[in-house]
Every structure is written in structure tokens, then in C-alpha cells.
Amino acid sequence: MTGARITTATLGEDGPEVGVQGLGCMGMSFAYGPADADTSRATLERALELGVTLYDTADAYGDGDNERFLAPFVKAHREEVVLATKFALAIPPDEPDRRIIRNDAPYVRQAVEASLKRLDVDVIDLYYMHRRDLDVPIEETAGVMADLVREGKVRQLGLSEVTADELRAAHAVHPIAAVQSEWSLFSRDIEAKVVPAARELGVTLVPYSPLGRGFLTGSFADADQDLTADDFRRRMPRFTGANAAANAALLEPVRTVAEAHGATPGQIALAWVHQQATVHGLPVVPIPGTRRPARVEENTAATRITLTEDDLALLDPIAAQVAGTRYADMTFTSAGRE
């Protein structure tokens, strides 16, 4: 079944239809250590063969390098691909290793023009506000994003790491098609308010890091010991030291369920995310990232696994026991604003 095409879901109330699982492309050129360009290109092609049509990047991934990397693939398959990118994480001119959040209108306009050029496209299918600048009213940012739609530079709008109130405020200015937030067996805080708001407004949820940045697959147990020095997971509190040891112990029920289904732990973690569409009554299109064709085959096969009530009962307690925060600096997330 690894060669079967996946089903589709609607991106926002007005479409388009996209594969029910997307592809996070960040790691192909940024954050997760060395990547082989040829293998990554093969991964993009294999994903499309399997029905993956939503490809996710951002201007901040490698300071534009990820957008440039995707450009030839997008150009070759423009009518099939739904292209998502993001703005908001700016690099101060005198501090190249630092990121600041900007949502002001001049910056948004500057960012979209730069992304269009790097991606070599006339229009971006889904344009996200990557992070929230609290010094700029979200209505102002949504207003300039809406202008980009009217000008034909962007087709649909998305938000990332926002609260339910922020989503409603932006949606009142212009329909929001998608909200991208971390959602996995390890991260479930959005279920309290953001998910109900998205359901109410007809917004699709696009979970990022649905595999807990690989930790839920068992591909590494301690970032400091198992990952290369340039892998940014070594700076994430959940994946090092005592936190990593405690969290590794939480994977036992995932392995138990995987064995029962003849699946991998990663497939069970993804199946759980997909099943939240039924649990919460809204479209859910996770974007697991990978750089290998075989992993895309494994991930898309997870869309055909249905977990039982007993499975869900085993997996449900995991998130409440996770040690450590998602990022070392949680000010770059919606945590604490909800």
C-alpha cells in the first residue's frame, strides 16, 4: 500500500482540494543537519506521485535558500502543486544569526516580493503570517495580506502560532484558509481554543511537527548524543538530557499500538493526527517533513490507518506527561497569549 495515492481535503471553505497530507520542506536546506539535494528532489517528486500536493516552506528557512531550492520543482509542476510560504521572521542587518518578528505593512510587502522572486512564481497559493508581532494589530497585518490577494500576488491566507481570538480578528478582515500550529501526541494545547475556533470559521488545521520533529518515530533519543552539531533540535528542551530520557519512556504505548497495526511508531503518530479531523470535525492536513522518498511512502501510508478507541485511550495520556517546552524561547509561539 505504500504506492497508493492519498485522499484529499479542502483548504479553507473555498478550496482548493489538497492531498490530506502535505510535505514540510524546511529540512531539505535548513535546521536538521546536512541534506543531499538529489535525494531531496527525488522526495519532492515521489510525494507528488503519492498525491501530496501541499508543499510548505518559508522565507526564514535558510534565509531564502529553501524557497530557491523548491523553485524548479514548483515550476515543473505548477498546476499540480499548492505552494505555501511564510513571512514574519526578519534578520536584523547587523545581527545575521538573530530573528525578529515583523508584521508591519511595509515589511509584509517587501517579504512577499522577495518570496515571489525566489520561488519564481507569479502568485503564492497560501501565504502565512509565520509568527505574531504583538506591536502590530493583527487586523492591520490581515489588511495588508488581504490587499495582496486583491492584487493577485496571493491566493489564500494563513496564520501560524496564533490564539483563537487572533484567528477570529484576522478572519473578520479577510477569510483565513489555514492555521498552522504544532499538533502531535506531544503537543495538544491548541485543542482547547484554537481548534474549536477553526472549526467554527471553516479554517483548515495544518499541523507542523506532527512527528515531534522525529522524536516520535524513535529516530533519535537524545539530540546531544544522536544529532549533528548544526541540528537545531539540540537547542530544544524536550530533546536533550533528563527531558529526553523522560520523553523517550513515553513512546512505549506508541510502540504497542504500532505493533498491533503492523505499523511503525511514526505511522501511528501521524494516524493519530489525521484522526483528529474526525474527533474535532474539521479538515486536518499535517505536513511532516522528510528528505527521503521511502519516508514519504511510510508517512502517506499512515493516512490509511484507523485507530481504535482502545488505541486512542492508550495514546491520550502522553501529551500531559511531556517534559520540557517546545522551544527554548517560547515568546516566538502563541503560548501564554491564549
PDB file of C-alpha atoms in Angstrom, residues 186 212-249 251 255 323:
ATOM      1  CA  PHE A 186       3.430  15.548  22.329  1.00  0.00           C
ATOM      2  CA  GLY A 212       7.536  15.608  17.237  1.00  0.00           C
ATOM      3  CA  ARG A 213      10.463  16.620  14.976  1.00  0.00           C
ATOM      4  CA  GLY A 214      11.287  12.950  14.523  1.00  0.00           C
ATOM      5  CA  PHE A 215      11.342  12.068  18.214  1.00  0.00           C
ATOM      6  CA  LEU A 216       8.022  10.172  17.976  1.00  0.00           C
ATOM      7  CA  THR A 217       9.478   7.931  15.278  1.00  0.00           C
ATOM      8  CA  GLY A 218      12.291   6.811  17.555  1.00  0.00           C
ATOM      9  CA  SER A 219      14.863   8.072  15.045  1.00  0.00           C
ATOM     10  CA  PHE A 220      16.785   9.719  17.878  1.00  0.00           C
ATOM     11  CA  ALA A 221      16.630   9.513  21.671  1.00  0.00           C
ATOM     12  CA  ASP A 222      18.885  12.370  22.795  1.00  0.00           C
ATOM     13  CA  ALA A 223      19.651  15.251  20.454  1.00  0.00           C
ATOM     14  CA  ASP A 224      23.024  15.998  22.016  1.00  0.00           C
ATOM     15  CA  GLN A 225      24.227  12.440  21.512  1.00  0.00           C
ATOM     16  CA  ASP A 226      22.456  11.416  18.315  1.00  0.00           C
ATOM     17  CA  LEU A 227      22.323  14.513  16.082  1.00  0.00           C
ATOM     18  CA  THR A 228      24.939  16.616  14.311  1.00  0.00           C
ATOM     19  CA  ALA A 229      26.212  19.828  15.867  1.00  0.00           C
ATOM     20  CA  ASP A 230      24.302  22.016  13.389  1.00  0.00           C
ATOM     21  CA  ASP A 231      20.918  20.350  14.066  1.00  0.00           C
ATOM     22  CA  PHE A 232      18.717  22.881  15.835  1.00  0.00           C
ATOM     23  CA  ARG A 233      16.872  20.172  17.790  1.00  0.00           C
ATOM     24  CA  ARG A 234      19.914  20.203  20.076  1.00  0.00           C
ATOM     25  CA  ARG A 235      18.607  23.581  21.307  1.00  0.00           C
ATOM     26  CA  MET A 236      15.096  22.302  22.038  1.00  0.00           C
ATOM     27  CA  PRO A 237      14.463  21.459  25.695  1.00  0.00           C
ATOM     28  CA  ARG A 238      12.364  18.347  25.030  1.00  0.00           C
ATOM     29  CA  PHE A 239      15.116  16.514  23.230  1.00  0.00           C
ATOM     30  CA  THR A 240      18.152  16.717  25.500  1.00  0.00           C
ATOM     31  CA  GLY A 241      19.285  15.495  28.905  1.00  0.00           C
ATOM     32  CA  ALA A 242      16.795  14.391  31.528  1.00  0.00           C
ATOM     33  CA  ASN A 243      13.863  15.668  29.451  1.00  0.00           C
ATOM     34  CA  ALA A 244      14.844  13.466  26.531  1.00  0.00           C
ATOM     35  CA  ALA A 245      15.136  10.420  28.778  1.00  0.00           C
ATOM     36  CA  ALA A 246      11.733  11.078  30.337  1.00  0.00           C
ATOM     37  CA  ASN A 247      10.099  11.648  26.957  1.00  0.00           C
ATOM     38  CA  ALA A 248      11.651   8.549  25.393  1.00  0.00           C
ATOM     39  CA  ALA A 249       9.872   6.496  28.048  1.00  0.00           C
ATOM     40  CA  LEU A 251       6.904   6.189  23.483  1.00  0.00           C
ATOM     41  CA  ARG A 255       5.173   1.146  20.013  1.00  0.00           C
ATOM     42  CA  ALA A 323       8.906  17.116  29.878  1.00  0.00           C
TER      43      ALA A 323
END
